[in-house]
Amino acid sequence: MPEQLPNFIAGQWQHSTAADTLAVDDPATAETLAEVPLSSTTEVDTAVQRATEALVDWRRTPVTERVQPLYRLKQLLAEEHEELARILTTECGKTLAESRGEIQRGIENVEVACGMPSLIQGYNNEDIARGIDEMMIRQPVGVVAAITPFNFPGMIPLWFLPYAIACGNTFILKPSEKVPLTMQRLFELIAKTGLPPGVAQLVHGAKATVEAILDHPGIRAVSFVGSSTVAAAVYRRAAANGKRVQCQGGAKNPIVVLPDADLEQAIPMIAESAFGCAGQRCLAASLAITVGDNREAFTEAIVDAASSRRVGHGLDDGTEMGPVITGESKARIEGLIDQGLRDGGRLLVDGRDARIASYEQGNFLRPTVLDNLAADSTVATTEVFGPVLSVSHAATIDEAIAIVNRRAFGNMACLFTGSGAAARQFRYEVEAGNIGINIGVAAPMAFFPFSGWKQSFFGDLHGQGRDAVQFYTEEKVVVERWG
Ligand code: NAD
């Protein structure tokens, strides 16, 4: 029998009393790796109570001491990097190289949060009137929670956990029920860092567990990353319950290729953006817009790149693309490709119904390229979240920018060009939070905000960097007169 995963509450591994569990399956083999409990409202309540108790001392712990467990965590993550990457690939499907990169991105967030003694500083003015001083100090918000998606099980929880606890909050994580094993291992490492019990807790579950978090009066702030429909619902419910909330949602990322782009350099980057992580990145390019007369050269080169990508089990040497997360995802993506054909698209590379020797049970697709789709058709506007690139064409950069800005999402937009003036126009006019110029995956480093716009983000302060410090602290202004 696969193991039922325990929760990590008050510094102890605790068997969940949940009535229901879900299977966690390897997406490449369909082997069941573990059972994840759908923790109850009572279990969420217990975690909140322990977090509330731990908060009393943790918020009084000097920030220089609060970051010490994070230095130890960084060291443990570096030592366990390879093992974590293997767990991640096994539950999520991405290649080992992609998993290694993901863990590295997670570590970088821990490193940035170790700078909290400087990051959390406020500011002050002496003599705002004679003999009166004024200061702004940052204090922790309280008990906070994060709810994370399946596609970056090692990195996305670390957009939140290190900043939250370094700011003096206590923290509860509800990871994706599809990929809970990487965080299971990470919390085993957290247990070795000397972090006091109750400061960081792990509660498994799905929708009902999330709702228990959103409704709990003891939780002051909620961070969410996932699809836009759920992000919007989580935002509304948490806000209606008086919580501070930040919700990062889905995406449909366009890449514009101008006639003066260096295609030799651009194509590998665009192919990596569209097909890397099997297209299951919120920063995946899924709509390429060629401008002017480079249409033929671009489509020819992207077809080559798509058809030569090696698909297989992420742990096998030479694999360049793994499976998608579930059979339902595969069916949904194939359905969208069919829709593209009905809408007049021309299939240049058909990745449907891929069969990979030795992994017949896996959820495999191959890279797919759909040409000739109207820029406002279903596939060109819907988040596919699979290895499908649709290609549209525009006569001018102005027309391409207008197409980009008609997207409901605003997570990322990229431009490939040799022109500084075109790059500036794009950066200036495009309505998206993360912009790439001659970059295929414009993923912000940990010391910058992960800045989605429009339907890709609900809230005001984003994850990572200085935004995270603001999100996880209350500002208190003090006006003082002495003698
Ligand atoms: P999802 O919305 O299905 O699930 C995300 C989390 O919400 C999970 O923990 C899940 O248990 C919970 N959840 C699911 N349905 C719920 C409901 N009805 N009520 C309450 N909670 C619910 O997302 P996913 O499929 O795990 O992840 C893929 C999505 O995440 C894509 O849309 C992708 O673009 C997005 N994403 C966005 C970013 C970003 O930074 N903007 C980053 C990564 C992923």
Coordinates of C-alpha atoms and ligand atoms in Angstrom, one line a residue:
M1 CA 0.0 0.0 0.0
P2 CA 1.4 3.5 -0.8
E3 CA 2.1 5.5 2.3
Q4 CA -0.5 8.1 3.5
L5 CA 1.4 11.4 3.9
P6 CA 1.3 12.9 7.4
N7 CA 0.8 16.6 8.1
F8 CA 3.5 18.6 9.8
I9 CA 1.9 20.4 12.8
A10 CA 3.6 21.9 15.8
G11 CA 7.0 20.4 14.8
Q12 CA 5.6 16.9 14.7
W13 CA 4.5 14.6 11.8
Q14 CA 0.9 13.8 12.5
H15 CA -1.3 11.2 10.8
S16 CA -4.3 12.9 9.3
T17 CA -7.7 11.9 10.5
A18 CA -9.1 12.8 7.0
A19 CA -11.9 10.5 5.8
D20 CA -10.7 10.8 2.2
T21 CA -7.4 10.5 0.4
L22 CA -6.3 11.0 -3.2
A23 CA -3.6 9.0 -5.0
V24 CA -0.4 10.8 -6.0
D25 CA 0.6 9.3 -9.3
D26 CA 3.9 9.4 -11.3
P27 CA 2.7 11.1 -14.5
A28 CA 5.2 9.1 -16.6
T29 CA 4.3 5.6 -15.4
A30 CA 0.9 6.0 -13.6
E31 CA 2.5 4.3 -10.6
T32 CA 0.9 5.4 -7.3
L33 CA 3.6 7.0 -5.2
A34 CA 1.6 8.0 -2.1
E35 CA -1.9 8.8 -0.8
V36 CA -2.5 12.4 0.2
P37 CA -5.1 13.1 2.9
L38 CA -7.8 15.7 2.4
S39 CA -7.3 17.4 5.8
S40 CA -10.4 18.5 7.6
T41 CA -11.5 21.9 8.9
T42 CA -10.6 20.6 12.4
E43 CA -7.0 19.9 11.3
V44 CA -6.7 23.3 9.7
D45 CA -8.0 24.8 13.0
T46 CA -5.4 22.8 15.0
A47 CA -2.6 24.1 12.7
V48 CA -3.9 27.7 13.2
Q49 CA -4.0 27.3 17.0
R50 CA -0.4 26.0 17.1
A51 CA 0.7 28.8 14.7
T52 CA -1.0 31.4 17.0
E53 CA 0.8 30.0 20.0
A54 CA 4.1 30.0 18.2
L55 CA 3.6 33.6 17.1
V56 CA 3.8 34.9 20.6
D57 CA 7.6 34.2 20.9
W58 CA 8.5 34.1 17.2
R59 CA 7.5 37.7 16.5
R60 CA 9.6 38.8 19.6
T61 CA 12.6 36.8 18.3
P62 CA 15.2 39.3 16.8
V63 CA 15.2 39.2 13.0
T64 CA 18.9 38.3 13.1
E65 CA 17.9 35.1 15.0
R66 CA 14.9 34.5 12.8
V67 CA 17.0 34.1 9.7
Q68 CA 19.4 31.6 11.2
P69 CA 17.1 28.6 10.5
L70 CA 16.9 29.9 6.9
Y71 CA 20.7 29.8 6.6
R72 CA 20.6 26.2 7.8
L73 CA 17.7 25.4 5.4
K74 CA 19.7 26.9 2.5
Q75 CA 22.6 24.6 3.4
L76 CA 20.3 21.5 3.7
L77 CA 18.7 22.3 0.3
A78 CA 22.1 22.6 -1.3
E79 CA 23.1 19.2 0.2
E80 CA 19.8 17.5 -0.8
H81 CA 19.5 19.3 -4.1
E82 CA 19.8 16.2 -6.2
E83 CA 17.4 14.1 -4.1
L84 CA 14.8 16.9 -4.1
A85 CA 15.1 17.2 -7.9
R86 CA 14.5 13.4 -8.3
I87 CA 11.4 13.5 -6.1
L88 CA 10.2 16.5 -8.0
T89 CA 10.6 14.8 -11.4
T90 CA 9.0 11.6 -10.2
E91 CA 5.8 13.4 -9.0
C92 CA 5.6 16.2 -11.5
G93 CA 7.1 14.7 -14.7
K94 CA 9.5 17.5 -15.7
T95 CA 13.0 16.6 -16.7
L96 CA 15.8 16.2 -14.1
A97 CA 17.5 19.3 -15.5
E98 CA 14.3 21.3 -15.1
S99 CA 13.8 20.1 -11.6
R100 CA 17.4 21.0 -10.6
G101 CA 16.8 24.5 -12.0
E102 CA 13.6 24.7 -10.1
I103 CA 15.2 23.8 -6.8
Q104 CA 17.9 26.3 -7.4
R105 CA 15.2 29.0 -7.9
G106 CA 13.7 28.0 -4.6
I107 CA 17.0 28.2 -2.8
E108 CA 17.5 31.8 -4.2
N109 CA 14.3 32.8 -2.4
V110 CA 15.7 31.4 0.9
E111 CA 18.9 33.4 0.3
V112 CA 17.0 36.7 -0.4
A113 CA 14.9 36.2 2.8
C114 CA 18.2 35.8 4.8
G115 CA 18.7 39.5 4.1
M116 CA 15.6 40.3 6.2
P117 CA 17.5 42.3 8.8
S118 CA 18.0 45.0 6.1
L119 CA 14.8 44.3 4.1
I120 CA 12.5 44.8 7.0
Q121 CA 13.8 48.2 8.0
G122 CA 11.4 51.1 8.1
Y123 CA 12.2 54.8 7.8
N124 CA 12.1 57.9 10.0
N125 CA 12.3 61.7 10.2
E126 CA 13.7 63.6 13.0
D127 CA 11.9 66.9 13.9
I128 CA 8.8 66.6 11.8
A129 CA 8.0 69.5 14.1
R130 CA 10.3 70.9 16.8
G131 CA 11.3 68.1 19.1
I132 CA 8.9 65.6 17.5
D133 CA 10.2 62.6 15.6
E134 CA 8.2 60.2 13.3
M135 CA 9.1 56.6 12.3
M136 CA 7.6 53.8 10.3
I137 CA 8.3 50.3 11.6
R138 CA 7.3 47.0 10.1
Q139 CA 5.7 44.4 12.2
P140 CA 4.6 40.9 11.3
V141 CA 1.0 40.4 10.1
G142 CA 0.4 37.2 12.2
V143 CA -0.6 33.7 11.1
V144 CA -0.4 33.5 7.3
A145 CA -1.1 30.7 4.7
A146 CA -0.1 29.8 1.2
I147 CA -1.9 27.6 -1.3
T148 CA 0.3 26.4 -4.3
P149 CA -0.2 24.7 -7.7
F150 CA 1.2 21.5 -9.2
N151 CA 3.6 22.9 -11.8
F152 CA 6.5 24.1 -9.5
P153 CA 6.1 22.0 -6.4
G154 CA 9.7 22.9 -5.2
M155 CA 9.9 26.6 -6.0
I156 CA 6.5 28.2 -5.6
P157 CA 6.1 27.4 -1.8
L158 CA 9.5 29.1 -1.4
W159 CA 8.1 32.3 -2.9
F160 CA 6.3 32.6 0.4
L161 CA 7.6 30.5 3.3
P162 CA 11.1 32.1 3.8
Y163 CA 9.8 35.7 3.6
A164 CA 6.8 35.0 5.8
I165 CA 8.7 33.5 8.7
A166 CA 11.7 35.9 8.4
C167 CA 9.2 38.8 8.8
G168 CA 8.1 37.2 12.1
N169 CA 4.9 35.5 10.9
T170 CA 3.9 31.9 11.5
F171 CA 3.1 30.1 8.3
I172 CA 0.8 27.2 7.0
L173 CA 1.4 25.7 3.6
K174 CA -1.3 23.7 1.7
P175 CA 0.7 22.3 -1.3
S176 CA -1.0 20.9 -4.5
E177 CA -2.5 17.6 -3.8
K178 CA -1.1 16.4 -7.1
V179 CA 2.5 16.9 -6.1
P180 CA 2.9 16.9 -2.3
L181 CA 6.1 14.9 -2.1
T182 CA 8.7 17.6 -2.7
M183 CA 7.3 19.6 0.2
Q184 CA 7.1 16.5 2.3
R185 CA 10.8 16.2 1.9
L186 CA 11.4 19.9 2.3
F187 CA 9.6 19.9 5.7
E188 CA 11.7 17.0 6.8
L189 CA 14.6 19.4 6.2
I190 CA 12.8 22.2 8.0
A191 CA 12.5 19.9 11.0
K192 CA 16.3 19.8 11.2
T193 CA 16.8 23.6 11.1
G194 CA 15.9 24.4 14.7
L195 CA 12.8 26.4 13.6
P196 CA 10.5 26.5 16.7
P197 CA 7.4 24.2 16.5
G198 CA 4.4 25.8 14.9
V199 CA 6.4 28.5 12.9
A200 CA 6.1 26.5 9.6
Q201 CA 3.4 23.9 9.2
L202 CA 2.3 21.6 6.3
V203 CA -1.4 20.7 5.9
H204 CA -2.3 18.5 2.9
G205 CA -5.6 18.7 1.2
A206 CA -7.6 20.1 -1.7
K207 CA -10.6 22.4 -2.2
A208 CA -12.3 21.9 1.2
T209 CA -9.0 22.4 3.0
V210 CA -8.4 25.6 1.1
E211 CA -11.9 26.8 2.0
A212 CA -11.2 26.1 5.7
I213 CA -8.1 28.2 5.4
L214 CA -10.0 31.1 3.7
D215 CA -12.7 31.0 6.3
H216 CA -10.5 30.7 9.4
P217 CA -10.6 33.9 11.4
G218 CA -7.2 33.2 12.9
I219 CA -5.4 33.5 9.5
R220 CA -4.5 37.1 8.6
A221 CA -3.1 36.8 5.1
V222 CA -3.3 34.3 2.2
S223 CA -1.0 33.8 -0.8
F224 CA -2.3 31.7 -3.7
V225 CA -0.9 30.5 -7.0
G226 CA -3.0 28.5 -9.5
S227 CA -5.5 28.9 -12.3
S228 CA -7.3 32.2 -12.8
T229 CA -10.8 30.9 -12.0
V230 CA -9.7 29.5 -8.7
A231 CA -7.4 32.5 -8.0
A232 CA -10.4 34.9 -8.5
A233 CA -12.6 32.8 -6.2
V234 CA -9.9 32.6 -3.5
Y235 CA -9.3 36.3 -3.7
R236 CA -13.0 37.1 -3.3
R237 CA -13.5 34.7 -0.4
A238 CA -10.4 35.6 1.5
A239 CA -11.0 39.4 1.0
A240 CA -14.6 39.0 2.1
N241 CA -13.3 37.4 5.3
G242 CA -11.1 40.5 5.9
K243 CA -7.8 38.9 5.0
R244 CA -4.8 40.4 3.1
V245 CA -4.6 38.4 -0.1
Q246 CA -2.4 38.0 -3.1
C247 CA -3.5 35.5 -5.9
Q248 CA -1.3 34.7 -8.9
G249 CA -3.4 33.2 -11.7
G250 CA -3.1 31.7 -15.1
A251 CA -1.5 33.0 -18.3
K252 CA -1.5 33.1 -22.1
N253 CA 1.9 34.4 -23.0
P254 CA 2.6 35.9 -26.4
I255 CA 6.0 36.1 -28.0
V256 CA 6.5 38.7 -30.9
V257 CA 9.2 38.0 -33.4
L258 CA 10.2 41.0 -35.6
P259 CA 11.9 40.6 -39.0
D260 CA 15.2 41.8 -37.6
A261 CA 15.3 39.1 -34.8
D262 CA 18.3 36.8 -34.8
L263 CA 16.3 33.6 -35.4
E264 CA 19.3 31.3 -34.8
Q265 CA 19.5 32.7 -31.3
A266 CA 15.7 33.1 -30.8
I267 CA 14.3 29.7 -31.9
P268 CA 16.0 27.6 -29.2
M269 CA 14.7 30.1 -26.6
I270 CA 11.2 30.2 -28.0
A271 CA 11.1 26.4 -28.3
E272 CA 12.3 26.1 -24.7
S273 CA 9.6 28.6 -23.6
A274 CA 6.8 26.8 -25.4
F275 CA 7.8 23.1 -24.8
G276 CA 10.0 23.2 -21.7
C277 CA 8.3 21.7 -18.6
A278 CA 5.8 20.3 -21.3
G279 CA 4.3 23.8 -21.6
Q280 CA 3.2 23.7 -18.0
R281 CA 4.8 26.9 -16.9
C282 CA 2.8 30.0 -16.2
L283 CA 5.6 31.7 -18.2
A284 CA 5.3 29.4 -21.2
A285 CA 5.1 31.0 -24.6
S286 CA 1.9 29.7 -26.2
L287 CA 1.3 32.3 -28.9
A288 CA 4.0 33.3 -31.3
I289 CA 3.3 36.4 -33.5
T290 CA 5.6 36.9 -36.4
V291 CA 5.7 40.3 -37.9
G292 CA 6.2 41.2 -41.6
D293 CA 8.2 38.9 -43.8
N294 CA 9.8 36.4 -41.4
R295 CA 6.7 34.2 -41.2
E296 CA 8.1 31.4 -43.4
A297 CA 11.6 31.4 -41.8
F298 CA 10.1 31.3 -38.3
T299 CA 7.6 28.6 -38.9
E300 CA 10.2 26.4 -40.7
A301 CA 12.6 26.7 -37.8
I302 CA 10.1 26.2 -35.0
V303 CA 8.7 23.1 -36.7
D304 CA 12.3 21.7 -36.7
A305 CA 12.8 22.5 -33.1
A306 CA 9.4 21.1 -32.1
S307 CA 9.7 17.8 -34.0
S308 CA 13.2 17.1 -32.8
R309 CA 12.5 17.5 -29.0
R310 CA 13.0 14.2 -27.3
V311 CA 10.1 13.2 -25.1
G312 CA 10.3 10.6 -22.3
H313 CA 10.6 10.0 -18.6
G314 CA 12.1 13.0 -16.9
L315 CA 14.6 10.8 -15.1
D316 CA 16.0 9.2 -18.3
D317 CA 19.2 10.6 -19.8
G318 CA 18.6 12.7 -22.9
T319 CA 14.9 13.4 -22.2
E320 CA 14.1 17.0 -23.2
M321 CA 10.3 17.0 -22.3
G322 CA 8.4 14.9 -19.8
P323 CA 4.6 14.1 -19.6
V324 CA 1.8 16.4 -18.6
I325 CA 0.5 16.0 -15.1
T326 CA -2.7 13.9 -15.5
G327 CA -4.7 12.0 -18.0
E328 CA -7.4 14.6 -17.8
S329 CA -4.8 17.3 -18.7
K330 CA -3.7 15.3 -21.7
A331 CA -7.3 14.9 -22.9
R332 CA -8.1 18.6 -22.3
I333 CA -5.0 19.7 -24.3
E334 CA -5.8 17.3 -27.2
G335 CA -9.4 18.6 -27.1
L336 CA -8.0 22.2 -27.6
I337 CA -5.8 21.1 -30.5
D338 CA -8.9 19.6 -32.1
Q339 CA -10.7 22.9 -31.5
G340 CA -7.8 24.7 -33.2
L341 CA -8.3 22.5 -36.3
R342 CA -12.1 23.2 -36.3
D343 CA -11.2 26.9 -36.1
G344 CA -9.2 26.8 -39.3
G345 CA -5.7 26.1 -37.8
R346 CA -3.1 24.1 -39.7
L347 CA -1.3 21.5 -37.7
L348 CA 2.4 21.8 -38.6
V349 CA 3.5 19.4 -35.9
D350 CA 1.0 17.1 -34.3
G351 CA 1.8 15.9 -30.8
R352 CA -1.5 14.2 -30.0
D353 CA -1.6 10.7 -28.6
A354 CA 2.1 10.3 -28.2
R355 CA 3.3 6.7 -27.3
I356 CA 6.6 6.4 -25.5
A357 CA 8.1 2.9 -25.4
S358 CA 8.2 1.5 -21.9
Y359 CA 5.9 4.2 -20.6
E360 CA 2.7 3.4 -22.3
Q361 CA 0.7 4.4 -19.2
G362 CA 2.2 7.9 -19.1
N363 CA 0.4 11.2 -19.9
F364 CA 2.6 12.0 -22.9
L365 CA 2.1 14.5 -25.6
R366 CA 4.7 15.7 -28.1
P367 CA 5.3 19.3 -29.0
T368 CA 2.6 20.7 -31.2
V369 CA 2.6 23.7 -33.6
L370 CA -0.6 25.1 -34.9
D371 CA -0.4 27.7 -37.7
N372 CA -2.9 30.0 -39.3
L373 CA -5.1 30.5 -36.2
A374 CA -6.9 33.8 -35.9
A375 CA -5.3 35.7 -32.9
D376 CA -8.7 35.8 -31.2
S377 CA -9.7 32.2 -31.7
T378 CA -10.2 29.8 -28.7
V379 CA -6.8 28.2 -28.7
A380 CA -5.0 31.5 -29.2
T381 CA -6.8 33.1 -26.2
T382 CA -7.2 30.1 -23.8
E383 CA -4.5 28.9 -21.4
V384 CA -3.6 25.5 -22.9
F385 CA -1.0 24.6 -20.2
G386 CA 0.6 22.0 -22.5
P387 CA 3.3 21.8 -25.2
V388 CA 1.2 23.6 -27.9
L389 CA 2.4 26.7 -29.7
S390 CA 0.0 28.6 -31.9
V391 CA 1.4 30.9 -34.5
S392 CA -0.3 34.1 -35.8
H393 CA 1.0 36.8 -38.0
A394 CA 0.9 40.6 -37.9
A395 CA 1.9 43.2 -40.5
T396 CA 3.5 45.6 -38.1
I397 CA 4.7 45.8 -34.5
D398 CA 1.8 48.1 -33.7
E399 CA -0.6 45.4 -34.8
A400 CA 1.3 42.7 -32.8
I401 CA 1.2 44.9 -29.7
A402 CA -2.5 45.4 -30.2
I403 CA -2.9 41.5 -30.3
V404 CA -0.8 41.1 -27.2
N405 CA -2.9 43.7 -25.3
R406 CA -6.2 42.1 -26.3
R407 CA -5.2 39.0 -24.2
A408 CA -7.2 38.7 -21.0
F409 CA -4.1 37.6 -19.2
G410 CA -1.0 39.7 -18.5
N411 CA 1.6 37.4 -17.0
M412 CA 4.4 37.7 -19.6
A413 CA 5.1 39.0 -23.1
C414 CA 8.3 38.8 -25.0
L415 CA 9.9 40.4 -28.0
F416 CA 12.7 39.2 -30.2
T417 CA 14.3 42.0 -32.2
G418 CA 17.6 43.7 -33.0
S419 CA 16.1 47.1 -32.6
G420 CA 16.4 49.2 -29.4
A421 CA 13.6 51.5 -30.4
A422 CA 11.2 48.5 -31.0
A423 CA 12.2 47.0 -27.7
R424 CA 11.5 50.3 -25.9
Q425 CA 8.1 50.6 -27.6
F426 CA 7.2 47.1 -26.6
R427 CA 8.3 47.5 -23.0
Y428 CA 6.4 50.8 -22.8
E429 CA 3.1 49.8 -24.4
V430 CA 2.6 46.1 -23.5
E431 CA 0.1 45.3 -20.8
A432 CA 1.9 42.5 -19.0
G433 CA 3.8 42.3 -15.7
N434 CA 6.8 40.3 -16.9
I435 CA 8.5 41.4 -20.1
G436 CA 11.3 39.6 -22.0
I437 CA 13.4 41.3 -24.6
N438 CA 15.3 38.6 -26.5
I439 CA 14.4 36.3 -23.5
G440 CA 12.0 33.4 -23.8
V441 CA 11.1 32.8 -20.2
A442 CA 11.2 36.2 -18.4
A443 CA 11.1 34.7 -14.9
P444 CA 11.9 37.4 -12.3
M445 CA 14.8 36.6 -9.9
A446 CA 13.9 36.2 -6.2
F447 CA 14.8 39.9 -5.5
F448 CA 12.2 41.1 -8.0
P449 CA 8.4 40.8 -7.8
F450 CA 6.7 38.1 -9.8
S451 CA 4.6 40.7 -11.5
G452 CA 1.5 39.3 -13.2
W453 CA -1.2 41.8 -14.4
K454 CA -4.8 41.6 -15.5
Q455 CA -6.4 38.1 -15.1
S456 CA -3.0 36.7 -14.1
F457 CA -3.0 38.5 -10.8
F458 CA -5.5 39.5 -8.1
G459 CA -4.2 41.8 -5.4
D460 CA -1.6 44.5 -5.3
L461 CA 1.6 43.1 -3.7
H462 CA 3.2 40.3 -5.7
G463 CA 5.3 37.3 -4.5
Q464 CA 9.1 37.5 -4.0
G465 CA 11.5 40.4 -3.2
R466 CA 10.4 43.6 -1.6
D467 CA 6.7 43.0 -2.4
A468 CA 6.9 39.9 -0.2
V469 CA 8.3 42.0 2.7
Q470 CA 5.5 44.5 2.4
F471 CA 2.9 41.8 2.0
Y472 CA 4.1 40.0 5.2
T473 CA 4.3 43.1 7.4
E474 CA 2.0 45.8 8.8
E475 CA 3.4 49.3 8.7
K476 CA 3.1 51.1 12.0
V477 CA 3.8 54.8 12.2
V478 CA 4.9 56.4 15.5
V479 CA 5.0 60.1 16.3
E480 CA 7.1 60.8 19.4
R481 CA 7.8 63.8 21.6
W482 CA 10.1 63.5 24.6
G483 CA 10.9 66.3 27.1
Ligands
NAD1 P1 -5.4 25.0 -9.6 O1 -6.0 26.3 -9.6 O2 -6.1 23.8 -10.1 O3 -4.9 24.6 -8.1 C1 -4.1 25.5 -7.3 C2 -4.3 25.2 -5.9 O4 -5.7 25.5 -5.6 C3 -4.1 23.8 -5.4 O5 -3.4 23.8 -4.2 C4 -5.5 23.2 -5.3 O6 -5.6 22.2 -4.3 C5 -6.3 24.4 -5.0 N1 -7.7 24.3 -5.6 C6 -8.0 23.8 -6.7 N2 -9.4 24.0 -7.0 C7 -9.8 24.7 -6.0 C8 -11.1 25.3 -5.7 N3 -12.1 25.1 -6.5 N4 -11.2 26.0 -4.5 C9 -10.2 26.2 -3.7 N5 -8.9 25.7 -3.9 C10 -8.8 25.0 -5.1 O7 -4.0 25.1 -10.4 P2 -3.0 24.0 -10.9 O8 -3.6 23.2 -12.0 O9 -2.4 23.3 -9.7 O10 -1.8 24.9 -11.5 C11 -1.8 25.3 -12.8 C12 -2.2 26.8 -12.9 O11 -1.4 27.6 -12.0 C13 -2.1 27.3 -14.3 O12 -3.2 28.1 -14.6 C14 -0.9 28.2 -14.2 O13 -0.8 29.3 -15.1 C15 -1.0 28.7 -12.8 N6 0.3 29.2 -12.3 C16 0.4 30.6 -12.1 C17 1.6 31.1 -11.7 C18 1.8 32.5 -11.6 O14 2.8 32.9 -11.0 N7 1.0 33.4 -12.1 C19 2.7 30.2 -11.4 C20 2.5 28.8 -11.5 C21 1.2 28.3 -11.9

